[in-house]
Short mmCIF file of C-alpha atoms and ligand atoms in Angstrom, two decimals:
data_model
loop_
_atom_site.label_atom_id
_atom_site.label_comp_id
_atom_site.label_asym_id
_atom_site.label_seq_id
_atom_site.Cartn_x
_atom_site.Cartn_y
_atom_site.Cartn_z
CA MET N 168 -53.67 -2.67 14.99
CA SER N 169 -49.96 -1.86 14.77
CA ARG N 170 -47.79 -2.44 17.84
CA LYS N 171 -46.76 0.49 19.99
CA LEU N 172 -43.06 1.27 19.44
CA VAL N 173 -40.73 2.20 22.30
CA GLY N 174 -37.22 3.48 21.66
CA ILE N 175 -34.38 2.73 24.04
CA LEU N 176 -31.64 5.34 23.89
CA VAL N 177 -28.51 3.59 25.17
CA MET N 178 -25.92 6.24 26.01
CA ALA N 179 -22.23 5.72 26.77
CA TYR N 180 -18.96 7.66 26.86
CA GLY N 181 -17.77 6.77 23.36
CA THR N 182 -14.38 5.99 21.91
CA PRO N 183 -12.57 6.87 18.69
CA ASP N 184 -13.27 4.21 16.05
CA HIS N 185 -9.83 4.83 14.63
CA ILE N 186 -6.63 6.35 15.97
CA ALA N 187 -6.95 9.15 13.34
CA GLU N 188 -10.05 10.35 15.23
CA LEU N 189 -8.15 10.69 18.51
CA PRO N 190 -7.48 14.47 18.27
CA ALA N 191 -11.18 15.25 17.63
CA TYR N 192 -12.27 12.88 20.41
CA TYR N 193 -9.84 14.30 22.97
CA THR N 194 -10.80 17.87 21.96
CA HIS N 195 -14.48 17.00 22.48
CA ILE N 196 -13.75 15.57 25.96
CA ARG N 197 -11.91 18.81 26.74
CA GLN N 198 -15.00 20.81 25.69
CA GLY N 199 -13.41 22.18 22.54
CA ARG N 200 -9.89 22.86 23.87
CA PRO N 201 -7.44 20.90 21.70
CA PRO N 202 -4.90 18.85 23.68
CA SER N 203 -1.17 19.57 23.37
CA ALA N 204 0.96 17.31 21.20
CA ALA N 205 2.41 15.72 24.35
CA GLN N 206 -1.07 15.01 25.79
CA LEU N 207 -2.14 13.47 22.50
CA GLU N 208 0.95 11.31 22.31
CA GLU N 209 0.47 10.10 25.87
CA LEU N 210 -3.19 9.17 25.24
CA SER N 211 -2.30 7.50 21.95
CA ALA N 212 0.32 5.37 23.79
CA ARG N 213 -2.39 4.21 26.23
CA TYR N 214 -4.63 3.07 23.35
CA GLN N 215 -1.64 1.34 21.72
CA ALA N 216 -0.95 -0.47 24.99
CA ILE N 217 -4.47 -1.99 24.97
CA GLY N 218 -4.12 -3.16 21.37
CA GLY N 219 -4.72 0.03 19.37
CA SER N 220 -8.40 0.65 20.15
CA SER N 221 -11.00 0.28 22.87
CA PRO N 222 -13.81 -2.32 22.79
CA LEU N 223 -16.23 0.25 24.24
CA GLY N 224 -18.15 0.95 20.99
CA ARG N 225 -18.60 -2.73 20.14
CA VAL N 226 -19.59 -3.64 23.70
CA THR N 227 -22.12 -0.79 23.94
CA ARG N 228 -23.78 -1.91 20.70
CA ALA N 229 -23.98 -5.48 22.04
CA GLN N 230 -25.51 -4.17 25.28
CA ALA N 231 -28.09 -2.16 23.31
CA ASP N 232 -29.00 -5.15 21.13
CA GLY N 233 -29.25 -7.42 24.17
CA LEU N 234 -31.43 -4.94 26.02
CA ALA N 235 -33.90 -4.57 23.13
CA ALA N 236 -34.09 -8.37 22.71
CA GLU N 237 -34.66 -8.90 26.44
CA LEU N 238 -37.43 -6.26 26.58
CA GLN N 239 -39.01 -7.69 23.43
CA ALA N 240 -39.16 -11.12 25.07
CA ARG N 241 -40.73 -9.65 28.21
CA PHE N 242 -43.26 -7.38 26.48
CA PRO N 243 -44.25 -9.04 23.18
CA ASP N 244 -47.12 -6.59 22.56
CA THR N 245 -44.70 -3.64 22.29
CA GLY N 246 -41.99 -3.19 19.66
CA PHE N 247 -38.56 -2.18 21.00
CA ARG N 248 -35.82 -0.41 19.05
CA SER N 249 -32.53 0.41 20.76
CA VAL N 250 -30.14 3.01 19.42
CA VAL N 251 -26.68 3.86 20.75
CA GLY N 252 -25.66 7.48 21.34
CA PHE N 253 -22.23 8.53 22.61
CA LYS N 254 -21.17 11.51 24.68
CA HIS N 255 -17.85 12.15 22.94
CA ALA N 256 -17.88 10.18 19.66
CA ARG N 257 -20.10 9.45 16.67
CA PRO N 258 -22.94 8.57 16.65
CA PHE N 259 -23.50 11.33 19.21
CA ILE N 260 -26.51 11.33 21.55
CA GLU N 261 -28.16 13.88 19.24
CA ASP N 262 -27.63 11.60 16.19
CA ALA N 263 -29.25 8.71 18.07
CA VAL N 264 -32.32 10.79 18.96
CA GLU N 265 -32.67 11.75 15.28
CA THR N 266 -32.47 8.09 14.30
CA LEU N 267 -35.27 7.20 16.72
CA VAL N 268 -37.48 10.04 15.47
CA ALA N 269 -36.84 8.97 11.85
CA GLN N 270 -38.13 5.52 12.80
CA GLY N 271 -41.43 7.09 13.87
CA ILE N 272 -40.84 6.48 17.56
CA ARG N 273 -42.62 8.81 19.99
CA THR N 274 -41.81 7.14 23.33
CA VAL N 275 -38.18 6.96 24.32
CA ILE N 276 -36.51 5.68 27.47
CA ALA N 277 -32.95 6.80 28.01
CA VAL N 278 -30.39 4.82 29.95
CA VAL N 279 -26.71 5.56 30.58
CA MET N 280 -24.22 2.71 30.69
CA ALA N 281 -22.92 3.86 34.07
CA PRO N 282 -24.51 2.73 37.35
CA HIS N 283 -24.07 5.84 39.53
CA ASP N 284 -25.56 9.29 39.05
CA SER N 285 -23.54 12.50 39.08
CA GLY N 286 -24.24 16.10 38.21
CA SER N 287 -21.21 16.61 36.01
CA GLY N 288 -20.67 13.07 34.69
CA ILE N 289 -24.15 11.67 34.06
CA ARG N 290 -26.64 14.56 33.99
CA PRO N 291 -25.16 15.97 30.74
CA TYR N 292 -26.16 12.76 28.95
CA PHE N 293 -29.80 13.32 29.86
CA ASP N 294 -29.68 17.08 29.30
CA ARG N 295 -28.33 16.60 25.78
CA ALA N 296 -30.84 13.83 25.02
CA ALA N 297 -33.75 15.93 26.32
CA GLN N 298 -32.62 18.98 24.36
CA ALA N 299 -32.27 17.01 21.12
CA ALA N 300 -35.63 15.32 21.70
CA GLY N 301 -37.31 18.65 22.50
CA ALA N 302 -35.94 20.21 19.29
CA LEU N 303 -37.56 17.38 17.32
CA GLY N 304 -40.87 17.51 19.20
CA LEU N 305 -40.26 14.22 21.03
CA THR N 306 -40.83 13.86 24.75
CA LEU N 307 -38.05 11.89 26.33
CA ARG N 308 -38.83 10.48 29.72
CA PRO N 309 -38.46 9.03 32.16
CA ALA N 310 -34.74 8.58 32.33
CA VAL N 311 -33.17 5.57 33.96
CA SER N 312 -30.26 6.69 36.11
CA GLY N 313 -28.51 5.63 39.28
CA TRP N 314 -29.49 1.96 38.80
CA TYR N 315 -26.69 0.58 41.03
CA ARG N 316 -29.26 -0.74 43.55
CA GLN N 317 -30.70 -3.20 41.02
CA PRO N 318 -30.39 -6.62 42.72
CA GLY N 319 -29.05 -8.10 39.46
CA PHE N 320 -26.18 -5.59 39.42
CA ILE N 321 -25.23 -6.34 43.03
CA GLN N 322 -25.44 -10.09 42.39
CA PHE N 323 -23.36 -9.80 39.21
CA TRP N 324 -20.34 -8.48 41.11
CA ALA N 325 -20.94 -10.52 44.27
CA THR N 326 -20.94 -13.79 42.31
CA ARG N 327 -17.75 -12.93 40.48
CA ILE N 328 -15.97 -11.89 43.67
CA ARG N 329 -16.96 -15.15 45.34
CA THR N 330 -15.70 -17.10 42.30
CA LEU N 331 -12.29 -15.41 42.47
CA LEU N 332 -12.03 -15.80 46.24
CA SER N 333 -12.86 -19.48 46.06
CA SER N 334 -10.15 -19.96 43.41
CA LEU N 335 -7.53 -18.98 46.02
CA PRO N 336 -6.16 -21.26 48.76
CA LEU N 337 -7.85 -20.41 52.09
CA ALA N 338 -4.72 -18.80 53.55
CA GLU N 339 -4.44 -16.55 50.48
CA SER N 340 -8.13 -15.62 50.44
CA ARG N 341 -7.68 -14.31 54.00
CA ARG N 342 -4.91 -12.03 52.74
CA THR N 343 -7.10 -10.63 49.95
CA LEU N 344 -8.47 -7.11 49.80
CA VAL N 345 -11.45 -6.42 47.54
CA VAL N 346 -11.00 -2.93 46.09
CA PHE N 347 -14.10 -1.30 44.59
CA SER N 348 -13.27 1.51 42.23
CA ALA N 349 -15.04 4.19 40.22
CA HIS N 350 -13.91 7.13 38.10
CA SER N 351 -12.60 10.05 40.11
CA LEU N 352 -14.01 13.53 39.51
CA PRO N 353 -12.59 16.99 40.27
CA MET N 354 -13.51 18.04 43.83
CA ARG N 355 -14.93 21.33 42.51
CA VAL N 356 -17.88 19.53 40.84
CA LEU N 357 -18.74 17.34 43.83
CA ASP N 358 -20.29 19.79 46.27
CA GLY N 359 -23.63 18.19 47.25
CA ASP N 360 -23.29 15.61 44.48
CA PRO N 361 -24.76 12.11 45.12
CA TYR N 362 -21.95 10.33 43.25
CA PRO N 363 -19.45 9.48 46.03
CA THR N 364 -22.23 8.34 48.38
CA GLN N 365 -23.81 6.15 45.69
CA VAL N 366 -20.47 4.52 44.86
CA ARG N 367 -19.75 3.83 48.54
CA GLU N 368 -23.26 2.46 49.06
CA SER N 369 -23.00 0.13 46.08
CA ALA N 370 -19.58 -1.12 47.25
CA ASP N 371 -21.04 -1.89 50.67
CA LEU N 372 -24.07 -3.66 49.14
CA ILE N 373 -21.89 -5.82 46.89
CA ALA N 374 -19.40 -6.63 49.68
CA ALA N 375 -22.28 -7.68 51.95
CA ALA N 376 -23.85 -9.82 49.19
CA ALA N 377 -20.48 -11.48 48.53
CA GLY N 378 -19.87 -12.06 52.25
CA VAL N 379 -16.60 -10.11 52.02
CA GLY N 380 -15.18 -8.84 55.31
CA ASN N 381 -12.36 -6.70 53.95
CA HIS N 382 -13.06 -4.19 51.28
CA ALA N 383 -11.89 -0.72 50.32
CA ILE N 384 -13.25 2.03 48.11
CA ALA N 385 -10.86 3.75 45.74
CA TRP N 386 -11.02 6.26 42.90
CA GLN N 387 -9.29 5.77 39.59
CA SER N 388 -8.43 7.43 36.29
CA ALA N 389 -8.24 10.97 37.69
CA GLY N 390 -7.48 13.51 34.96
CA ARG N 391 -3.96 14.74 34.49
CA THR N 392 -4.76 18.23 35.78
CA PRO N 393 -3.29 20.09 38.77
CA GLU N 394 -6.63 20.63 40.55
CA PRO N 395 -7.66 18.31 43.42
CA TRP N 396 -9.55 15.14 42.37
CA LEU N 397 -11.63 12.84 44.56
CA GLY N 398 -9.42 10.32 46.38
CA PRO N 399 -7.94 8.12 47.64
CA ASP N 400 -6.46 7.05 44.33
CA ILE N 401 -6.53 3.29 43.79
CA ARG N 402 -2.71 3.12 43.70
CA ASP N 403 -2.46 4.75 47.15
CA VAL N 404 -5.09 2.34 48.52
CA VAL N 405 -3.06 -0.61 47.20
CA ARG N 406 0.27 0.72 48.57
CA ASP N 407 -1.19 1.42 52.03
CA ALA N 408 -2.85 -2.01 52.17
CA TRP N 409 0.40 -3.67 51.13
CA ASP N 410 2.42 -1.70 53.66
CA SER N 411 0.01 -2.76 56.44
CA GLY N 412 1.31 -6.31 55.89
CA ALA N 413 -2.23 -7.73 55.98
CA TYR N 414 -2.81 -8.09 52.22
CA ARG N 415 -0.99 -9.81 49.39
CA ASN N 416 -3.84 -10.28 46.88
CA PHE N 417 -6.10 -7.61 45.43
CA ILE N 418 -9.42 -8.18 43.68
CA VAL N 419 -10.04 -4.96 41.77
CA CYS N 420 -13.73 -4.40 40.94
CA PRO N 421 -14.29 -1.32 38.73
CA ILE N 422 -17.96 -1.02 39.74
CA GLY N 423 -18.29 2.48 38.27
CA PHE N 424 -17.97 0.99 34.76
CA VAL N 425 -19.89 -1.72 32.89
CA SER N 426 -17.65 -2.43 29.92
CA ASP N 427 -14.14 -3.35 28.92
CA HIS N 428 -12.56 -0.06 27.87
CA LEU N 429 -9.48 2.12 28.24
CA GLU N 430 -9.98 3.01 31.92
CA VAL N 431 -10.28 -0.67 32.90
CA LEU N 432 -7.90 -2.25 30.39
CA TYR N 433 -5.15 0.33 30.88
CA ASP N 434 -5.58 2.05 34.26
CA ASP N 435 -6.48 -1.17 36.08
CA ASP N 436 -5.17 -4.11 34.04
CA ILE N 437 -1.85 -2.52 33.08
CA GLU N 438 -1.07 0.30 35.53
CA CYS N 439 -2.60 -1.07 38.73
CA ARG N 440 -1.55 -4.64 37.97
CA SER N 441 2.03 -3.47 37.38
CA LEU N 442 2.10 -1.70 40.75
CA ILE N 443 0.73 -4.75 42.59
CA GLU N 444 3.09 -7.17 40.85
CA THR N 445 6.07 -4.89 41.46
CA LEU N 446 5.20 -4.96 45.16
CA GLY N 447 5.13 -8.77 44.93
CA GLY N 448 1.34 -9.20 45.14
CA ARG N 449 -1.36 -10.76 42.98
CA TYR N 450 -3.79 -8.70 40.84
CA LEU N 451 -7.19 -10.20 40.10
CA ARG N 452 -10.06 -8.53 38.25
CA PRO N 453 -13.47 -10.11 37.60
CA PRO N 454 -14.78 -9.94 34.01
CA MET N 455 -16.74 -6.76 33.30
CA PRO N 456 -20.54 -6.91 32.82
CA ASN N 457 -20.34 -6.19 29.04
CA ALA N 458 -23.25 -8.05 27.39
CA ASP N 459 -23.54 -10.75 30.08
CA ARG N 460 -27.12 -12.06 30.06
CA GLY N 461 -27.66 -11.57 33.79
CA PHE N 462 -26.42 -8.01 33.53
CA ILE N 463 -28.64 -7.24 30.52
CA SER N 464 -31.55 -8.69 32.46
CA CYS N 465 -30.81 -6.30 35.34
CA LEU N 466 -30.72 -3.34 32.91
CA ALA N 467 -34.06 -4.55 31.54
CA ASP N 468 -35.42 -4.56 35.11
CA ALA N 469 -34.40 -0.91 35.45
CA VAL N 470 -35.94 0.01 32.09
CA ALA N 471 -39.08 -2.02 32.78
CA GLY N 472 -39.66 0.07 35.92
CA SER N 473 -39.53 3.20 33.76
CA LEU N 474 -41.67 1.60 31.09
CA GLY N 475 -44.54 1.28 33.54
CA GLN N 476 -44.34 5.01 34.20
CA THR N 477 -44.05 5.80 30.51
CA GLU N 478 -47.14 3.82 29.68
CA ARG N 479 -49.03 5.80 32.31
CA ILE N 480 -47.63 9.09 30.98
CA ALA N 481 -48.60 8.15 27.42
CA ALA N 482 -52.07 7.01 28.44
O1 FEC U 587 -12.42 3.22 26.11
C1 FEC U 587 -12.45 4.40 25.73
O2 FEC U 587 -11.97 4.74 24.63
C2 FEC U 587 -13.06 5.48 26.57
C3 FEC U 587 -12.97 5.14 28.04
C4 FEC U 587 -13.51 6.21 29.00
C5 FEC U 587 -14.58 6.06 29.82
C6 FEC U 587 -14.68 7.24 30.63
C7 FEC U 587 -15.64 7.43 31.60
C8 FEC U 587 -15.72 8.50 32.44
N1 FEC U 587 -14.95 9.64 32.38
C9 FEC U 587 -15.32 10.48 33.38
C10 FEC U 587 -14.79 11.72 33.67
C11 FEC U 587 -13.74 12.32 32.99
C12 FEC U 587 -13.19 13.64 33.28
C13 FEC U 587 -12.16 13.87 32.40
C14 FEC U 587 -12.05 12.69 31.57
C15 FEC U 587 -11.12 12.51 30.56
C16 FEC U 587 -10.99 11.38 29.78
C17 FEC U 587 -10.01 11.19 28.71
C18 FEC U 587 -10.22 9.92 28.17
C19 FEC U 587 -11.34 9.33 28.88
N2 FEC U 587 -11.79 10.24 29.83
FE1 FEC U 587 -13.42 9.97 31.04
N3 FEC U 587 -13.67 8.10 30.27
C20 FEC U 587 -12.94 7.50 29.28
C21 FEC U 587 -11.85 8.08 28.61
N4 FEC U 587 -13.02 11.77 31.95
C22 FEC U 587 -9.46 9.26 27.04
C23 FEC U 587 -8.95 12.22 28.30
C24 FEC U 587 -7.59 11.84 28.75
C25 FEC U 587 -7.50 11.63 30.23
O3 FEC U 587 -7.71 12.59 31.00
O4 FEC U 587 -7.29 10.46 30.60
C26 FEC U 587 -11.27 15.14 32.31
C27 FEC U 587 -11.83 16.06 31.23
C28 FEC U 587 -10.96 17.28 31.00
O5 FEC U 587 -9.73 17.12 30.84
O6 FEC U 587 -11.54 18.36 30.95
C29 FEC U 587 -13.72 14.60 34.35
C30 FEC U 587 -16.39 9.84 34.14
C31 FEC U 587 -16.63 8.62 33.58
C32 FEC U 587 -17.66 7.54 34.03
C33 FEC U 587 -19.05 7.87 33.59
C34 FEC U 587 -19.28 7.66 32.11
O7 FEC U 587 -18.99 6.55 31.60
O8 FEC U 587 -19.74 8.62 31.48
C35 FEC U 587 -17.09 10.42 35.37
C36 FEC U 587 -15.51 4.88 29.87
#
């Protein structure tokens, strides 16, 4: 008897593979409105500053491979195939669904490489996946979302915070603020949205697991648009903490992301670091989850929970 096949649709934001694809990528992010030449130049300069391209595509593929291998080891009687689908770059989510269908897969579990749920940021991933699956006669469920409560995710960050704190002399560790950050969103899309609450809750859970007394929650990478975005911005949090005189070291934990990419490597490692060092302080940032084995194992825990439901649905 042939093994049952389960597809894992691993979805992430996406990045241009090459700088020549930047205009199309930026236009896609802006829902079809091409950016101005100045906007394009500014974004291109950010990619140049991190070395010319973002590791996001490579890291997402490594996460997908790791996840399939981990699930295969846990459930040897089932065959797992993971496929990557991006929101704003090729292969798009729709391309990935087609790939899974072409492989004869009928059961698909979708997971987004972002820990917190949000109506405008995360739901569109699932809506697009479900629509593509529906058009091809494939039922796609259940979706894994809002997996920030996974104990492995909390432990991942807690362990790394403790490691950084213990690398500092005691007097310095007392003058250290742990800043948890996630992507900001326009206020207009946040009415009744679970996102800010989930981010705050996960920051509190990680801080408690790390035994950290002083922590702050900040929002980063707000779009360059005049409308109000969710704050406080991470740079304001840092300035206020510095001005209070209580803090000289900052451990920045971008818990809203799970990969090295532009928003971490530029907005945090270049922009935020520069602010902190200009003030005279020390910037520290734990390594991102990327394809860390413990992190992949925690993603597998989240998927395994859904797998149980899928097996029941399929039965
Ligand atoms: O490394 C890379 O090449 C890509 C990094 C990247 C990630 C990411 C994640 C999120 N975004 C979210 C919301 C918005 C909203 C707008 C917006 C715009 C951009 C632009 C770039 C970009 N985002 Fe992004 N985002 C990444 C990159 N993002 C580049 C365009 C230039 C700029 O504004 O900086 C505003 C759209 C508009 O103008 O209409 C809103 C959210 C996440 C986290 C969840 C997820 O990963 O999907 C929320 C990674």
